[in-house]
């Protein structure tokens, strides 16, 4: 009997300037000291697992998280451009108050059509889901064994929403805290989500 195989999908750790909350997509921030400690704690939780393949968003906060969590050099981690966070265009780096001031009515429009709304020069969550699922499904089809993927809240949520059949309009109901771990059992015809938003201080494998 074959042993089950899993995808371990993680969000990056805490970044500087997380408060007040800003729209953070492609800004290439590194981890804060808190984020680095979170990644090391995550590594202790992941230690019993054997990963055949490791993938990451190319953004620094994801790369640092997976390098600290695994203790592996950058050369052992495959960077996947499609796993970058959503492109927020003209909203990048702004607070909600600043978006409302600079783009009157657009924040409210986003709430009314969360899946399809696209900020100026940015992506919608439908756009994000298309590019992320293309890469995610290609990886599952090509690579056997346990897989580790380090990405972002938006990226992880569009994967989890697809697998759990949650409408994109309800995307933010899926929790994804810093250094959260999601466990997906590789299965045919579709993977099965077994755990969502596991945290090192409250859960164990």
Short mmCIF file of C-alpha atoms in Angstrom, two decimals:
data_model
loop_
_atom_site.label_atom_id
_atom_site.label_comp_id
_atom_site.label_asym_id
_atom_site.label_seq_id
_atom_site.Cartn_x
_atom_site.Cartn_y
_atom_site.Cartn_z
CA UNK A 1 0.00 0.00 0.00
CA UNK A 2 1.38 3.40 -0.97
CA UNK A 3 2.09 5.93 1.74
CA UNK A 4 0.01 9.13 1.49
CA UNK A 5 1.75 12.18 0.05
CA UNK A 6 1.14 15.77 1.14
CA UNK A 7 1.57 19.39 0.16
CA UNK A 8 2.66 21.58 3.06
CA UNK A 9 1.59 25.09 2.12
CA UNK A 10 2.97 27.86 4.33
CA UNK A 11 2.58 31.60 4.55
CA UNK A 12 5.66 33.76 5.13
CA UNK A 13 6.44 35.19 8.55
CA UNK A 14 5.79 38.63 10.01
CA UNK A 15 7.16 41.64 8.10
CA UNK A 16 8.10 45.13 9.34
CA UNK A 17 5.42 47.78 9.24
CA UNK A 18 2.49 45.36 9.49
CA UNK A 19 0.52 47.99 11.45
CA UNK A 20 -1.34 50.03 10.43
CA UNK A 21 -2.49 47.48 7.87
CA UNK A 22 -1.46 48.33 4.34
CA UNK A 23 -2.15 46.71 1.00
CA UNK A 24 1.02 44.67 0.62
CA UNK A 25 1.49 42.70 -2.56
CA UNK A 26 4.65 42.98 -4.65
CA UNK A 27 6.64 45.22 -2.25
CA UNK A 28 9.71 43.07 -1.59
CA UNK A 29 10.06 43.24 2.18
CA UNK A 30 12.20 40.91 4.24
CA UNK A 31 11.13 39.34 7.52
CA UNK A 32 11.12 41.22 10.81
CA UNK A 33 12.90 39.65 13.79
CA UNK A 34 9.51 38.35 14.89
CA UNK A 35 9.03 36.82 11.46
CA UNK A 36 12.44 35.13 11.56
CA UNK A 37 11.61 33.59 14.94
CA UNK A 38 8.26 32.41 13.60
CA UNK A 39 10.03 30.71 10.69
CA UNK A 40 12.46 28.94 13.02
CA UNK A 41 9.53 27.75 15.18
CA UNK A 42 7.79 26.50 12.05
CA UNK A 43 10.93 24.60 11.12
CA UNK A 44 10.81 22.70 14.40
CA UNK A 45 7.23 21.69 13.65
CA UNK A 46 8.13 20.60 10.11
CA UNK A 47 11.34 18.77 11.08
CA UNK A 48 9.86 15.25 11.18
CA UNK A 49 8.68 15.58 7.58
CA UNK A 50 10.69 14.59 4.53
CA UNK A 51 10.23 16.93 1.57
CA UNK A 52 11.11 15.66 -1.87
CA UNK A 53 10.67 19.09 -3.45
CA UNK A 54 10.57 22.65 -2.08
CA UNK A 55 9.09 25.64 -3.87
CA UNK A 56 8.76 29.31 -2.99
CA UNK A 57 7.53 32.64 -4.20
CA UNK A 58 10.57 34.64 -5.33
CA UNK A 59 9.66 37.51 -2.98
CA UNK A 60 12.18 37.89 -0.16
CA UNK A 61 9.79 37.34 2.75
CA UNK A 62 8.78 33.91 1.40
CA UNK A 63 12.33 32.87 0.51
CA UNK A 64 13.63 33.82 3.95
CA UNK A 65 10.81 31.92 5.63
CA UNK A 66 11.44 28.66 3.80
CA UNK A 67 15.23 28.92 4.13
CA UNK A 68 14.97 29.45 7.90
CA UNK A 69 12.28 26.79 8.34
CA UNK A 70 14.19 24.12 6.41
CA UNK A 71 17.80 25.14 7.04
CA UNK A 72 18.46 24.53 3.35
CA UNK A 73 20.44 26.78 1.02
CA UNK A 74 18.69 28.88 -1.60
CA UNK A 75 20.02 26.53 -4.31
CA UNK A 76 17.77 23.74 -3.00
CA UNK A 77 14.59 25.82 -3.33
CA UNK A 78 12.80 26.24 -6.65
CA UNK A 79 11.39 29.74 -7.16
CA UNK A 80 8.01 29.95 -8.86
CA UNK A 81 7.11 33.34 -10.28
CA UNK A 82 3.40 32.49 -10.34
CA UNK A 83 3.46 32.23 -6.52
CA UNK A 84 4.13 35.96 -6.08
CA UNK A 85 1.49 37.80 -4.07
CA UNK A 86 -1.35 39.58 -5.86
CA UNK A 87 -0.37 42.68 -7.82
CA UNK A 88 -2.23 45.56 -6.15
CA UNK A 89 -1.19 48.15 -8.70
CA UNK A 90 -1.89 51.72 -7.59
CA UNK A 91 -3.07 50.51 -4.17
CA UNK A 92 0.31 49.03 -3.26
CA UNK A 93 1.56 50.24 0.12
CA UNK A 94 -1.54 52.30 0.94
CA UNK A 95 -3.78 52.05 3.99
CA UNK A 96 -7.54 51.64 3.58
CA UNK A 97 -7.98 55.32 4.51
CA UNK A 98 -5.47 56.37 1.84
CA UNK A 99 -7.19 54.24 -0.81
CA UNK A 100 -10.55 55.80 0.06
CA UNK A 101 -9.03 59.28 -0.15
CA UNK A 102 -7.14 58.80 -3.43
CA UNK A 103 -9.66 56.56 -5.21
CA UNK A 104 -13.16 57.55 -4.02
CA UNK A 105 -15.68 54.72 -4.22
CA UNK A 106 -13.21 52.05 -5.31
CA UNK A 107 -12.77 50.37 -1.92
CA UNK A 108 -16.54 49.96 -1.72
CA UNK A 109 -16.63 48.68 -5.30
CA UNK A 110 -14.06 46.06 -4.39
CA UNK A 111 -16.28 44.84 -1.55
CA UNK A 112 -19.24 44.48 -3.90
CA UNK A 113 -17.30 42.39 -6.45
CA UNK A 114 -14.36 41.05 -4.51
CA UNK A 115 -13.46 38.34 -7.01
CA UNK A 116 -13.36 40.44 -10.16
CA UNK A 117 -12.41 43.93 -8.94
CA UNK A 118 -9.04 45.02 -10.31
CA UNK A 119 -7.20 48.07 -8.89
CA UNK A 120 -5.64 50.38 -11.43
CA UNK A 121 -2.61 48.57 -12.96
CA UNK A 122 -3.28 45.59 -10.67
CA UNK A 123 -4.82 42.12 -10.60
CA UNK A 124 -8.17 40.79 -9.47
CA UNK A 125 -8.41 37.69 -7.29
CA UNK A 126 -9.74 35.88 -10.35
CA UNK A 127 -6.50 36.82 -12.14
CA UNK A 128 -4.47 35.66 -9.15
CA UNK A 129 -6.29 32.34 -8.89
CA UNK A 130 -5.77 31.55 -12.59
CA UNK A 131 -2.01 32.05 -12.50
CA UNK A 132 -1.52 30.36 -9.12
CA UNK A 133 -3.59 27.27 -9.93
CA UNK A 134 -1.79 26.82 -13.24
CA UNK A 135 1.52 26.49 -11.37
CA UNK A 136 0.11 24.54 -8.41
CA UNK A 137 -1.56 21.92 -10.58
CA UNK A 138 1.52 21.60 -12.80
CA UNK A 139 3.69 20.94 -9.74
CA UNK A 140 1.33 18.28 -8.39
CA UNK A 141 1.25 16.55 -11.76
CA UNK A 142 5.03 16.55 -12.19
CA UNK A 143 6.55 16.05 -8.73
CA UNK A 144 5.94 12.97 -6.55
CA UNK A 145 6.39 12.79 -2.78
CA UNK A 146 5.85 15.39 -0.10
CA UNK A 147 6.06 18.99 -1.29
CA UNK A 148 6.67 22.22 0.63
CA UNK A 149 5.44 25.54 -0.81
CA UNK A 150 6.15 28.93 0.75
CA UNK A 151 3.90 31.72 -0.46
CA UNK A 152 1.54 34.49 0.66
CA UNK A 153 -1.89 34.96 2.20
CA UNK A 154 -3.56 35.75 -1.12
CA UNK A 155 -1.83 32.93 -2.96
CA UNK A 156 -2.66 30.37 -0.29
CA UNK A 157 -6.25 31.50 -0.04
CA UNK A 158 -6.95 31.13 -3.75
CA UNK A 159 -5.57 27.57 -3.63
CA UNK A 160 -7.58 26.68 -0.53
CA UNK A 161 -10.76 28.32 -1.83
CA UNK A 162 -10.51 26.30 -5.04
CA UNK A 163 -9.93 23.00 -3.26
CA UNK A 164 -12.65 23.64 -0.67
CA UNK A 165 -15.10 25.10 -3.20
CA UNK A 166 -15.31 28.40 -1.32
CA UNK A 167 -16.42 31.31 -3.56
CA UNK A 168 -13.74 33.94 -4.16
CA UNK A 169 -16.19 36.52 -2.81
CA UNK A 170 -15.69 34.82 0.60
CA UNK A 171 -11.90 34.52 0.26
CA UNK A 172 -11.09 36.47 3.43
CA UNK A 173 -13.05 34.00 5.57
CA UNK A 174 -10.08 31.63 5.11
CA UNK A 175 -7.61 32.45 7.91
CA UNK A 176 -3.93 32.79 6.97
CA UNK A 177 -1.83 34.19 9.78
CA UNK A 178 1.91 34.76 9.59
CA UNK A 179 3.77 31.44 9.25
CA UNK A 180 0.51 29.51 9.07
CA UNK A 181 0.74 25.93 7.84
CA UNK A 182 -1.88 24.29 5.62
CA UNK A 183 -1.79 20.56 4.91
CA UNK A 184 -3.19 19.20 1.65
CA UNK A 185 -3.34 15.47 0.94
CA UNK A 186 -2.40 14.70 -2.65
CA UNK A 187 -5.19 12.60 -4.08
CA UNK A 188 -6.91 11.77 -7.34
CA UNK A 189 -8.84 13.37 -8.93
CA UNK A 190 -8.49 16.31 -6.53
CA UNK A 191 -6.29 17.05 -3.51
CA UNK A 192 -8.01 17.15 -0.11
CA UNK A 193 -7.44 19.95 2.42
CA UNK A 194 -6.78 18.34 5.81
CA UNK A 195 -5.68 21.35 7.92
CA UNK A 196 -5.85 25.14 7.54
CA UNK A 197 -3.93 27.88 9.37
CA UNK A 198 -2.03 25.67 11.80
CA UNK A 199 0.18 27.74 14.10
CA UNK A 200 3.27 26.67 15.99
CA UNK A 201 2.14 27.95 19.38
CA UNK A 202 -1.23 26.19 19.30
CA UNK A 203 -0.93 23.11 17.09
CA UNK A 204 1.39 20.25 16.34
CA UNK A 205 1.72 17.79 13.51
#
